[in-house]
JSON list of C-alpha atoms in Angstrom, two decimals:
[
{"chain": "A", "resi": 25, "resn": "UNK", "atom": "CA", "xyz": [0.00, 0.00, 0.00]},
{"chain": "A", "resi": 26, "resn": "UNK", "atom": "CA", "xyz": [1.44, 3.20, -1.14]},
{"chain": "A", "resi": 27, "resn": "UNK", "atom": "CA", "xyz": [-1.21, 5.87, -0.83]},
{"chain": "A", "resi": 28, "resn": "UNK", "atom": "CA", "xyz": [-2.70, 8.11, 1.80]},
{"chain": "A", "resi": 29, "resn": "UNK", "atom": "CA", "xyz": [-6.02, 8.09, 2.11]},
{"chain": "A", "resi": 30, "resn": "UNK", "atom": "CA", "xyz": [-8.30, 10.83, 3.31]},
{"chain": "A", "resi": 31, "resn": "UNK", "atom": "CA", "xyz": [-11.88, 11.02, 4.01]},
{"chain": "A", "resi": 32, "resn": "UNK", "atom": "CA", "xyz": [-13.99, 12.67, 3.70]},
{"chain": "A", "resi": 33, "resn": "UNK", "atom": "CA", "xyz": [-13.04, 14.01, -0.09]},
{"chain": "A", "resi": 34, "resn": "UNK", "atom": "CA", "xyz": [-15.99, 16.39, 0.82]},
{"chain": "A", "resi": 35, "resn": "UNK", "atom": "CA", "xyz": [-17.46, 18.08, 4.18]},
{"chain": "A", "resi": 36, "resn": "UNK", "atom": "CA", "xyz": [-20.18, 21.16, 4.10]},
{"chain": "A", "resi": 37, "resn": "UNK", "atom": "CA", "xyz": [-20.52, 21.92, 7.50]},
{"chain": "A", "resi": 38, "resn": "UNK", "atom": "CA", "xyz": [-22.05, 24.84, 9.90]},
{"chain": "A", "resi": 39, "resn": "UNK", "atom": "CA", "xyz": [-20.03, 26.83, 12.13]},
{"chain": "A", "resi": 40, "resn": "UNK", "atom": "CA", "xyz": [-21.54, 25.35, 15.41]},
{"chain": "A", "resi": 41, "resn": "UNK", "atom": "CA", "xyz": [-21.13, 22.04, 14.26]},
{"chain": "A", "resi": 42, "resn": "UNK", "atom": "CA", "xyz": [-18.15, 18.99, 15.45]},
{"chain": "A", "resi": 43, "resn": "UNK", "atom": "CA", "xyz": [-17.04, 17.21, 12.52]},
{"chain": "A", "resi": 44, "resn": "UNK", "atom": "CA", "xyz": [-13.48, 15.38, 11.71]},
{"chain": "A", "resi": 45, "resn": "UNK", "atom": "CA", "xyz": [-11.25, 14.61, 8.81]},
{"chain": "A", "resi": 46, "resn": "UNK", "atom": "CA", "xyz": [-9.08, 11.31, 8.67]},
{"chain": "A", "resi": 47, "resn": "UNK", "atom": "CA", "xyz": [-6.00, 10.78, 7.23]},
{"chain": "A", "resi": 48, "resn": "UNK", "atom": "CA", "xyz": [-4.44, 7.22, 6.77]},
{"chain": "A", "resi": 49, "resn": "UNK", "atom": "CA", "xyz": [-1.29, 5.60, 6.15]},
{"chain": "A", "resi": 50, "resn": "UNK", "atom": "CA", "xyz": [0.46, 2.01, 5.71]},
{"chain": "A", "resi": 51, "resn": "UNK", "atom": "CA", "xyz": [3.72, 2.78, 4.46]},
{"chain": "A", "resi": 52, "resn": "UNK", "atom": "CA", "xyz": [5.65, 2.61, 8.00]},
{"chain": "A", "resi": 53, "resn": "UNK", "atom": "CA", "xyz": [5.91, 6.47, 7.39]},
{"chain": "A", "resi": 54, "resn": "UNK", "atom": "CA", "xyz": [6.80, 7.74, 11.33]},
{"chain": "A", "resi": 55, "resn": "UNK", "atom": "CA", "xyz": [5.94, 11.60, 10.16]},
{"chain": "A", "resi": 56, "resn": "UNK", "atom": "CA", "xyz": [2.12, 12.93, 8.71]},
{"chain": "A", "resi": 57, "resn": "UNK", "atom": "CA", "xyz": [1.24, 16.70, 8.42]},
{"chain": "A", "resi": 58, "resn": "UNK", "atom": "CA", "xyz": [-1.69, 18.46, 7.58]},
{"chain": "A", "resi": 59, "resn": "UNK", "atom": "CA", "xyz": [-1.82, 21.50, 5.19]},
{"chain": "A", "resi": 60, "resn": "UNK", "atom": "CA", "xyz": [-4.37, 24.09, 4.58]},
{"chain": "A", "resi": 61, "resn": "UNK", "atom": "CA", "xyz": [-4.69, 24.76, 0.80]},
{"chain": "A", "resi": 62, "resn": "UNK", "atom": "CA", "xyz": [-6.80, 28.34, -0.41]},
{"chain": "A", "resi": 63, "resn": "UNK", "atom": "CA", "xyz": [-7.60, 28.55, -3.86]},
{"chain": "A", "resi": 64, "resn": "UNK", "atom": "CA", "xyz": [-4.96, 29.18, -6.20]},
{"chain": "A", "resi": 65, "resn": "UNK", "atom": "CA", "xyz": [-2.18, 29.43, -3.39]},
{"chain": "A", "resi": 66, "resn": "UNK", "atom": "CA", "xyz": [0.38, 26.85, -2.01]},
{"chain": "A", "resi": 67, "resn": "UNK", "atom": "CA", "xyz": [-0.52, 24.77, 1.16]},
{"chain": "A", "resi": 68, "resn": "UNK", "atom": "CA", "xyz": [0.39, 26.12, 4.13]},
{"chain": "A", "resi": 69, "resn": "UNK", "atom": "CA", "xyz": [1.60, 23.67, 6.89]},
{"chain": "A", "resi": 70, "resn": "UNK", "atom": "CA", "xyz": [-0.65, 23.47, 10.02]},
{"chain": "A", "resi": 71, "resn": "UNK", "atom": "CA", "xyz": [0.89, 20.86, 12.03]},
{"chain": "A", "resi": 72, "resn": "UNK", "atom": "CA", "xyz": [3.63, 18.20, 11.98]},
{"chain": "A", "resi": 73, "resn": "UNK", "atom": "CA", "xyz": [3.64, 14.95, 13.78]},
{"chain": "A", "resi": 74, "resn": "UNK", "atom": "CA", "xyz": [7.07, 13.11, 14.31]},
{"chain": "A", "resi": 75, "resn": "UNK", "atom": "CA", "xyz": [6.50, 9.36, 15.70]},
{"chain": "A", "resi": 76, "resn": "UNK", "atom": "CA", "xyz": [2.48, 10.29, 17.08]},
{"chain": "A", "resi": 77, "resn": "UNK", "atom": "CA", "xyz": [3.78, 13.52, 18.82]},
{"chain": "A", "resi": 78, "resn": "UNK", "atom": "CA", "xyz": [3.27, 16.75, 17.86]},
{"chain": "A", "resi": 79, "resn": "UNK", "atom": "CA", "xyz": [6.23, 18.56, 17.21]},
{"chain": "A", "resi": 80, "resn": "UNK", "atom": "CA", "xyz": [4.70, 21.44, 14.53]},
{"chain": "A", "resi": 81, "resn": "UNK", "atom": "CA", "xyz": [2.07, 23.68, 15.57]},
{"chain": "A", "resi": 82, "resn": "UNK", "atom": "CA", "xyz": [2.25, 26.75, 12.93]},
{"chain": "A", "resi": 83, "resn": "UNK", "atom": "CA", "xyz": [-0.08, 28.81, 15.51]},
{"chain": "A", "resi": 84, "resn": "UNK", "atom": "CA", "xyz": [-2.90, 27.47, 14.19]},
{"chain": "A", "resi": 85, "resn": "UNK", "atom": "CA", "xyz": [-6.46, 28.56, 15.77]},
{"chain": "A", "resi": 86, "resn": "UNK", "atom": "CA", "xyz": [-7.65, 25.80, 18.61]},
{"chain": "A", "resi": 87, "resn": "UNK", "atom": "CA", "xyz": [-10.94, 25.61, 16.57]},
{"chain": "A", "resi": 88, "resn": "UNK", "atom": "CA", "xyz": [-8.76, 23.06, 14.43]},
{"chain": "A", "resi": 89, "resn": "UNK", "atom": "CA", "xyz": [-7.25, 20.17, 17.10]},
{"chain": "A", "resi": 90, "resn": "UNK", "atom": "CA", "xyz": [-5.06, 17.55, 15.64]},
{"chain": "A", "resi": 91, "resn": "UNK", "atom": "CA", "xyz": [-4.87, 13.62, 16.67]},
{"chain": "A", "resi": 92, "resn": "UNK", "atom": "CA", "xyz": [-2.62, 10.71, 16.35]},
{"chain": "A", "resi": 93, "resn": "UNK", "atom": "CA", "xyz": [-4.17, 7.74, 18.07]},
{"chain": "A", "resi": 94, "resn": "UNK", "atom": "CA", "xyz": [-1.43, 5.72, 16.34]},
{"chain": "A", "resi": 95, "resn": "UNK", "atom": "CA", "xyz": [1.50, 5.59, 13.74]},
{"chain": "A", "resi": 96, "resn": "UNK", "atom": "CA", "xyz": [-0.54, 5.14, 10.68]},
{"chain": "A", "resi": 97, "resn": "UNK", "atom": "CA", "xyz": [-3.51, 7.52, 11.64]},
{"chain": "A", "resi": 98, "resn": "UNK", "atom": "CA", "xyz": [-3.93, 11.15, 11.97]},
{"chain": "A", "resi": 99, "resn": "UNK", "atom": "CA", "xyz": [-7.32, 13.38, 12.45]},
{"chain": "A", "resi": 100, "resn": "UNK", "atom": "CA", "xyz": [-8.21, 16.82, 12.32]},
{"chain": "A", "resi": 101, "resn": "UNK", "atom": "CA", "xyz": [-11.21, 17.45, 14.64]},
{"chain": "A", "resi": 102, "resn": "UNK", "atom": "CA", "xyz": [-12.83, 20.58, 13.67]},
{"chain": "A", "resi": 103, "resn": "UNK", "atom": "CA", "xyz": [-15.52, 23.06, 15.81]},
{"chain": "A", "resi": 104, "resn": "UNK", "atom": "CA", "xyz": [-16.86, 26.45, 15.71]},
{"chain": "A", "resi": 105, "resn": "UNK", "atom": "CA", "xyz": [-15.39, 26.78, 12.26]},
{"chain": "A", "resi": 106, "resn": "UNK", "atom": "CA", "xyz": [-15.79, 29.99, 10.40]},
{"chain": "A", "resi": 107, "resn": "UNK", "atom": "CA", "xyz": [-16.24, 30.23, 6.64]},
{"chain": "A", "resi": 108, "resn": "UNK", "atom": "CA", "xyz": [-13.16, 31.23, 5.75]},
{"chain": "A", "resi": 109, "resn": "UNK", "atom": "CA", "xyz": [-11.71, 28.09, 7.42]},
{"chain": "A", "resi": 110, "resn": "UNK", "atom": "CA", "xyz": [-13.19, 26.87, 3.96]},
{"chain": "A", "resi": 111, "resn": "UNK", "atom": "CA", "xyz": [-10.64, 25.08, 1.65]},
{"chain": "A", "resi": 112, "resn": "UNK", "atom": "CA", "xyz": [-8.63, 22.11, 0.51]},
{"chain": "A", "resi": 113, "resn": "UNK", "atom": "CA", "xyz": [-6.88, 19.86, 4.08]},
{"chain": "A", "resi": 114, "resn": "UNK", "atom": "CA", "xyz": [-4.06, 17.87, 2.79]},
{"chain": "A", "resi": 115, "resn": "UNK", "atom": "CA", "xyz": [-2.41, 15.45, 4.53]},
{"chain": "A", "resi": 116, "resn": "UNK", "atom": "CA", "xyz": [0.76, 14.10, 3.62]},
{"chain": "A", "resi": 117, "resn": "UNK", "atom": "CA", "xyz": [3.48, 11.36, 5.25]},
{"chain": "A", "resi": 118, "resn": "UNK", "atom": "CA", "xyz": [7.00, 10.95, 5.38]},
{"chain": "A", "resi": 119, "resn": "UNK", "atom": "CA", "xyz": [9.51, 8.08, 6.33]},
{"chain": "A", "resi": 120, "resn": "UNK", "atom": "CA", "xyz": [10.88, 10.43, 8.83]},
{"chain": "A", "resi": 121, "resn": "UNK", "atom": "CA", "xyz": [10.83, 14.03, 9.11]},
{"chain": "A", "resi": 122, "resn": "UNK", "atom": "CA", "xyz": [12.36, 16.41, 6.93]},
{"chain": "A", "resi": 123, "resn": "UNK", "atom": "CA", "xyz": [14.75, 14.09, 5.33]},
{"chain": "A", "resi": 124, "resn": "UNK", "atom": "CA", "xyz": [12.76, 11.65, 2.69]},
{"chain": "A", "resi": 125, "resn": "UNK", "atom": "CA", "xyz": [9.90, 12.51, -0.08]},
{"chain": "A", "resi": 126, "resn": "UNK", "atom": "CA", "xyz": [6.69, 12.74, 0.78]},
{"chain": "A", "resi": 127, "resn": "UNK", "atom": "CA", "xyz": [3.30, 11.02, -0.14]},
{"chain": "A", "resi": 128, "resn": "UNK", "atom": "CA", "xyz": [0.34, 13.34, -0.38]},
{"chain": "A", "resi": 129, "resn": "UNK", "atom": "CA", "xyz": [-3.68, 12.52, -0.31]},
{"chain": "A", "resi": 130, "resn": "UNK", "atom": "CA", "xyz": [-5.88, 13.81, -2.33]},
{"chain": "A", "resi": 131, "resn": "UNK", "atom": "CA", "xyz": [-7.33, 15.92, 0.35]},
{"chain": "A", "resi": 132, "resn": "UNK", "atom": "CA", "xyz": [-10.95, 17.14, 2.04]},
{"chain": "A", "resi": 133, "resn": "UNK", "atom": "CA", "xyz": [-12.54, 19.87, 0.09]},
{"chain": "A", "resi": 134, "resn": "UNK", "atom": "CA", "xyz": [-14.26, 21.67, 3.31]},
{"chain": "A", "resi": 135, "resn": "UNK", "atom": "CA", "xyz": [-17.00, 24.14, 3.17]},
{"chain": "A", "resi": 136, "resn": "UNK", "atom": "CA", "xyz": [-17.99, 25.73, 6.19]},
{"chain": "A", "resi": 137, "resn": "UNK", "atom": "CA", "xyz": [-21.60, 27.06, 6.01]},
{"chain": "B", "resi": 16, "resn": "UNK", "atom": "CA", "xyz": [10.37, 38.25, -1.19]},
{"chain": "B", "resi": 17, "resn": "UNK", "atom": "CA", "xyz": [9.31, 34.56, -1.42]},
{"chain": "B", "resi": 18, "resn": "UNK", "atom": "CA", "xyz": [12.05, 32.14, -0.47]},
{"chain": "B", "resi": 19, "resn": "UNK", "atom": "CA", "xyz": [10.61, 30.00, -3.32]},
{"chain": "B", "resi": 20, "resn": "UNK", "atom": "CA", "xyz": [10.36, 31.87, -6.84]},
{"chain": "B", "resi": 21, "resn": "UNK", "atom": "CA", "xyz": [8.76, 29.87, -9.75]},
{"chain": "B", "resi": 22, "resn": "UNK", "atom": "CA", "xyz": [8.97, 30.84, -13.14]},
{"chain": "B", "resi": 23, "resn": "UNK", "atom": "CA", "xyz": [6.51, 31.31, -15.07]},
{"chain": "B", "resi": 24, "resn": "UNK", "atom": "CA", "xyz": [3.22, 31.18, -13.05]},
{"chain": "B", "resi": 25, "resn": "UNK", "atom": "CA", "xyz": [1.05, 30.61, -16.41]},
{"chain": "B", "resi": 26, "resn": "UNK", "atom": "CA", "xyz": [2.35, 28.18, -19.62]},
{"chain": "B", "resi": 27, "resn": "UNK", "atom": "CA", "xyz": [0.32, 27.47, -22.49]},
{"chain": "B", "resi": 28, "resn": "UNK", "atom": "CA", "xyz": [1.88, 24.99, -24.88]},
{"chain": "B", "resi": 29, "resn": "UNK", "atom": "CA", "xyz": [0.92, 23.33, -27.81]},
{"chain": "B", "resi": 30, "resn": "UNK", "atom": "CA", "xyz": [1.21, 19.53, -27.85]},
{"chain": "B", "resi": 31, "resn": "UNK", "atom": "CA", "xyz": [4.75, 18.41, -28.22]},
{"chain": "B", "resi": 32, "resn": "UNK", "atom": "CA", "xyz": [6.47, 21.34, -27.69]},
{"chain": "B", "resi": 33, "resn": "UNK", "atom": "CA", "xyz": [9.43, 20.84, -24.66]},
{"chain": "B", "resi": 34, "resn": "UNK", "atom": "CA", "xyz": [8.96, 22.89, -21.63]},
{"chain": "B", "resi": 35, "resn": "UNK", "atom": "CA", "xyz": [10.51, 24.03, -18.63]},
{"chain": "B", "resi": 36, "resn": "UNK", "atom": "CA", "xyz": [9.60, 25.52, -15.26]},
{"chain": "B", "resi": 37, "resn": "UNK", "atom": "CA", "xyz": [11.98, 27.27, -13.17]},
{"chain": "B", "resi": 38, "resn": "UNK", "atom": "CA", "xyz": [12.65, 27.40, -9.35]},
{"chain": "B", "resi": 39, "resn": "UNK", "atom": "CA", "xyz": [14.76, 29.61, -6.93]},
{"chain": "B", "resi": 40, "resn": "UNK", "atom": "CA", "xyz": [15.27, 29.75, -3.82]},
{"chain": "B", "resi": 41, "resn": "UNK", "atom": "CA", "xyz": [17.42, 32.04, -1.37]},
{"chain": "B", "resi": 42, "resn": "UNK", "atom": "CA", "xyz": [17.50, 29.60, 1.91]},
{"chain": "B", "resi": 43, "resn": "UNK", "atom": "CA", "xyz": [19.92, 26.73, 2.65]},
{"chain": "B", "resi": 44, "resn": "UNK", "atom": "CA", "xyz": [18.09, 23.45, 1.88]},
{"chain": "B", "resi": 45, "resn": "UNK", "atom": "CA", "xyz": [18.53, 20.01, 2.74]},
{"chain": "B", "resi": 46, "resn": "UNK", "atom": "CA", "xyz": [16.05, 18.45, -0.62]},
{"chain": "B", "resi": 47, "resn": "UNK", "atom": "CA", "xyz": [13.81, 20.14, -3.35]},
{"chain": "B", "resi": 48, "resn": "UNK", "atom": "CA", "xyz": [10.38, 18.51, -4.55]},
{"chain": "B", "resi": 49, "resn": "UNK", "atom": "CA", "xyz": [9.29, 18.97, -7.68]},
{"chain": "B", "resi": 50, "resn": "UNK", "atom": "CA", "xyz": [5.08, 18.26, -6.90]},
{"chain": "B", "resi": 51, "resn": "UNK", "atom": "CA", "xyz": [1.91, 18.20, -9.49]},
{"chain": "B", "resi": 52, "resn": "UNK", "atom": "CA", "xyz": [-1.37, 18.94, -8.32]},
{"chain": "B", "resi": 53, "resn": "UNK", "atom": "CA", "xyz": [-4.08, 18.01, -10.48]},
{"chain": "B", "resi": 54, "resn": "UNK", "atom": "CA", "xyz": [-7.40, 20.13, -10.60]},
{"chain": "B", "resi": 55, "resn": "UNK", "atom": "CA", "xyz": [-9.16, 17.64, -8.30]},
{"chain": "B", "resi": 56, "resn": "UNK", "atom": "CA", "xyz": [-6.49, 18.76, -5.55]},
{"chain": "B", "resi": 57, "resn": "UNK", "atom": "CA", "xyz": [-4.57, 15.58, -4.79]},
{"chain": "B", "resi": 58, "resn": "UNK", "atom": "CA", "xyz": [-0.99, 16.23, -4.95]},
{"chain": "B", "resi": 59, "resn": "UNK", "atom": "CA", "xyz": [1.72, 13.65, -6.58]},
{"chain": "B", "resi": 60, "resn": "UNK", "atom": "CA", "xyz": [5.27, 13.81, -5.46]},
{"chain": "B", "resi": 61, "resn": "UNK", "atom": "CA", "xyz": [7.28, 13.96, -9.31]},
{"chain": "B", "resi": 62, "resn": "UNK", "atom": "CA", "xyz": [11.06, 14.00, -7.64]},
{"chain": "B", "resi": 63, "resn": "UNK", "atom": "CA", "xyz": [13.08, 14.68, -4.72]},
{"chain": "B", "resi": 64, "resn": "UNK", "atom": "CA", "xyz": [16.42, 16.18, -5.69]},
{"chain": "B", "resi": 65, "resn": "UNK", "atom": "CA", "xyz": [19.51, 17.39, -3.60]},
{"chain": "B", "resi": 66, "resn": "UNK", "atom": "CA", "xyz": [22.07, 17.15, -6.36]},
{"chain": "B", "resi": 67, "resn": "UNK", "atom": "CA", "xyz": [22.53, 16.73, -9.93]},
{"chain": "B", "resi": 68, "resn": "UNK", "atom": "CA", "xyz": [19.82, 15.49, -12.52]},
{"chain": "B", "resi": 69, "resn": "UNK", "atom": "CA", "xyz": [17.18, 13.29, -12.01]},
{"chain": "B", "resi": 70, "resn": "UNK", "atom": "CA", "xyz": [14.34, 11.48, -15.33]},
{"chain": "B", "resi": 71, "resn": "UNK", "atom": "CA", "xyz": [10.94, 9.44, -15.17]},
{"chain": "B", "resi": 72, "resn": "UNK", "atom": "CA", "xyz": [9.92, 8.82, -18.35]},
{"chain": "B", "resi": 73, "resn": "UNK", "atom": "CA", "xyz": [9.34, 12.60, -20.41]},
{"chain": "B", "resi": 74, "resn": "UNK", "atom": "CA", "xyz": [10.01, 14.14, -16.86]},
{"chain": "B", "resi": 75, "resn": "UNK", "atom": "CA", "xyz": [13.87, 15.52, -16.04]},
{"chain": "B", "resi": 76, "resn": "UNK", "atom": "CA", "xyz": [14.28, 17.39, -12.92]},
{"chain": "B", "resi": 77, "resn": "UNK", "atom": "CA", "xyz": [17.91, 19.42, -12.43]},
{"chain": "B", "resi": 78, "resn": "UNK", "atom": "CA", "xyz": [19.27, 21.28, -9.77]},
{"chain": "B", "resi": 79, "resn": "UNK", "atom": "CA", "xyz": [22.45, 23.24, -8.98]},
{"chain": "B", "resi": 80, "resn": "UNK", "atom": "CA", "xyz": [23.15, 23.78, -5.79]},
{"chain": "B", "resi": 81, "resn": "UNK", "atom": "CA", "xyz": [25.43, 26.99, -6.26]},
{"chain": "B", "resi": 82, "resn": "UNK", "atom": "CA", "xyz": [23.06, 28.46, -7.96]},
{"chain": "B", "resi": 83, "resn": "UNK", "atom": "CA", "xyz": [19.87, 27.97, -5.91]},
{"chain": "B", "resi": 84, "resn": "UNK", "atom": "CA", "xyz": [18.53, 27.22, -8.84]},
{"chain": "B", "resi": 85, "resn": "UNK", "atom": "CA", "xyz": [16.21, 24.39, -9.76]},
{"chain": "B", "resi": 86, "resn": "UNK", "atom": "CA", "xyz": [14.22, 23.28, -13.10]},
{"chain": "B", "resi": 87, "resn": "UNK", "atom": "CA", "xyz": [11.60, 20.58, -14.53]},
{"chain": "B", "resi": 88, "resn": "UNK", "atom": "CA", "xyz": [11.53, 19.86, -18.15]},
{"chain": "B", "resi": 89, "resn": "UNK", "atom": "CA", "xyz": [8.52, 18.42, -19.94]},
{"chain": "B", "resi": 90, "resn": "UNK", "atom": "CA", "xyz": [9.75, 16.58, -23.45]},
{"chain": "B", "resi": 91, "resn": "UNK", "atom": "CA", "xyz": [7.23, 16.14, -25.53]},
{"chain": "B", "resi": 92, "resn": "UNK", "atom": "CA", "xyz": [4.33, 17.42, -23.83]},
{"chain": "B", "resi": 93, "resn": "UNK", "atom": "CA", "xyz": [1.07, 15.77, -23.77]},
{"chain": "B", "resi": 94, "resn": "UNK", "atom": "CA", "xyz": [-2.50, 17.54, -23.10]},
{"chain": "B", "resi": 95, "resn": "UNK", "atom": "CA", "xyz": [-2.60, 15.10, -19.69]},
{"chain": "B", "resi": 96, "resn": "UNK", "atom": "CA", "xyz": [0.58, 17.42, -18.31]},
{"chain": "B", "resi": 97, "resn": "UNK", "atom": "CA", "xyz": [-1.81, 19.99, -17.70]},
{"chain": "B", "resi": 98, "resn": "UNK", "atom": "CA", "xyz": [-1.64, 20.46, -14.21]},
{"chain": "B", "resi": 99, "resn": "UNK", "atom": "CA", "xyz": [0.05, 22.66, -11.73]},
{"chain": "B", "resi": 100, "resn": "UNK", "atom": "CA", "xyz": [3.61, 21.96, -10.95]},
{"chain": "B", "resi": 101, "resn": "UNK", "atom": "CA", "xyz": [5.03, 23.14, -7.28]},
{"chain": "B", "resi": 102, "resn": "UNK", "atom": "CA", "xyz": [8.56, 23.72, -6.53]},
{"chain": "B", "resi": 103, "resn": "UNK", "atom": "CA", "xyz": [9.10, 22.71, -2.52]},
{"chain": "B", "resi": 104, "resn": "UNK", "atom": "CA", "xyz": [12.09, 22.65, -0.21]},
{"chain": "B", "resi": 105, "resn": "UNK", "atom": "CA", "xyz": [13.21, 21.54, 3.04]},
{"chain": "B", "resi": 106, "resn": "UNK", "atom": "CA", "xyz": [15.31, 23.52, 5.35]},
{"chain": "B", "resi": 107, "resn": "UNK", "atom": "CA", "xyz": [16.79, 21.28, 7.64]},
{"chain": "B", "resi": 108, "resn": "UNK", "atom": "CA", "xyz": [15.43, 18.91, 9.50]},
{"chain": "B", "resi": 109, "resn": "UNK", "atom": "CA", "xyz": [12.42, 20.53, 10.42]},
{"chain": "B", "resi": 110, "resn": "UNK", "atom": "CA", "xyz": [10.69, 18.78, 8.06]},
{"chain": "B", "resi": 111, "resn": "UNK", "atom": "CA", "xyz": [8.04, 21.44, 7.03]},
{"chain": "B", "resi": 112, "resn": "UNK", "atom": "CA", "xyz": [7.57, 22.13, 3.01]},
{"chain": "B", "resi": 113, "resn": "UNK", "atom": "CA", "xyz": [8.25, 25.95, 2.16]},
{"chain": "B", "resi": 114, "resn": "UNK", "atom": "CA", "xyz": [6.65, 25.97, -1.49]},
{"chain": "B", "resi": 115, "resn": "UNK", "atom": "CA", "xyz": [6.47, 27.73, -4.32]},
{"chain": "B", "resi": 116, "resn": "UNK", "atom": "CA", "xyz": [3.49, 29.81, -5.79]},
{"chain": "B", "resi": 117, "resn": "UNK", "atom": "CA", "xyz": [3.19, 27.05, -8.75]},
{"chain": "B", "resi": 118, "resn": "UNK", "atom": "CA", "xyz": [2.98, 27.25, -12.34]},
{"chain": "B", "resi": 119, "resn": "UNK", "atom": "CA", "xyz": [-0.26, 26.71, -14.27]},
{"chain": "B", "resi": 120, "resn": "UNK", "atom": "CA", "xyz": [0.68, 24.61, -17.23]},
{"chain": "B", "resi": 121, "resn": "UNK", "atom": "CA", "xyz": [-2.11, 24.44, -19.98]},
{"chain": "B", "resi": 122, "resn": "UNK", "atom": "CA", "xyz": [-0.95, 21.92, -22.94]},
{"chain": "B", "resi": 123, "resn": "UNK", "atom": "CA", "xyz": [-3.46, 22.20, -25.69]},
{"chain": "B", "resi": 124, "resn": "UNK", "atom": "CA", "xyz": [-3.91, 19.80, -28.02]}
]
């Protein structure tokens, strides 16, 4: 298995609504980040985990709170969003941090309502 | 000023012409990505590159370190290439991305 998989590909949601995204691995990869993508701009990189601890946070609002029950599984829970929270959430692994390429997902097109 | 310059941000091409995108960068790196993001969003890692030349298939990706320069050549482009093509690099170990603006490439049949 080679991919990462994300779901959902799509997520309307209101802004007093609980909702999370998934983001899974199986390719032993002991790093997974989640980007923020707006339209027609590079992602920007919300937060890094480095074997299930969190070792990026790029000050990102506590409306978005990250997860890593385990080494090939990371969430984004999401709450109180606001719409312009709306856009593409990447995920991505790595063998290891920094040093090795890196396998994207297709992402979660979010809409917040 | 970006620490990641691409060049051009919008190519049109006609099918089979040879293209190139350019990338430049004015931090100390440990890698460069070359990337491809299709219009559904899902991104596709093309090449990693710390030195020298790298090819898959019509794909060649080159970088010289002295220059902070980087580039991806097309040969033979095909209407399918259309797509937008990120320039990435690492600083350090840190492990975070720091990416380009992207170049829109259009090849028309």
């Amino acid at each position: 298995d080679t991919e990462v998989t994300q779901t959902p590909k799509h997520l309307v949601m209101g802004m007093t609504n609980k909702k999370s995204l998934k983001c899974e691995q199986h390719m032993g990869h002991r790093a997974m980040y989640w980007y923020k993508q707006k339209a027609k701009k590079p992602p920007e990189l919300m937060f890094v985990y480095s074997y299930e601890k969190l070792s990026i946070n790029e000050s990102v609002p506590s409306r978005f709170s990250p997860e890593c029950p385990n080494s090939s599984l990371l969430n984004l829970h999401l709450h109180a969003l606001q719409p312009e929270d709306s856009a593409l959430y990447l995920c991505a692994s790595s063998p290891s941090q920094g040093r090795d390429g890196y396998t994207f997902g297709s992402g979660t097109r979010l809409t917040v309502v | 000023k970006n620490e990641v310059e691409q060049s051009p941000q919008n190519l049109t091409a006609q099918e089979g012409e040879f293209i190139t995108i350019n990338c430049s960068y004015s931090v100390g790196i440990s890698a460069l990505h070359w990337l491809q993001q299709h219009p559904g969003g899902g991104i596709v890692s093309l090449f990693m590159l710390s030195s020298g030349k790298k090819k898959h298939g019509r794909l060649i990706a080159t970088i010289n370190i002295q220059e902070k320069h980087s580039s991806l050549h097309i040969t033979a482009s095909h209407p399918r290439d259309s797509a937008v093509y990120i320039c990435a690099v690492n600083r350090g170990s840190q492990g975070n991305l720091i990416f380009g603006k992207g170049t829109k490439l259009s090849v028309k049949p």
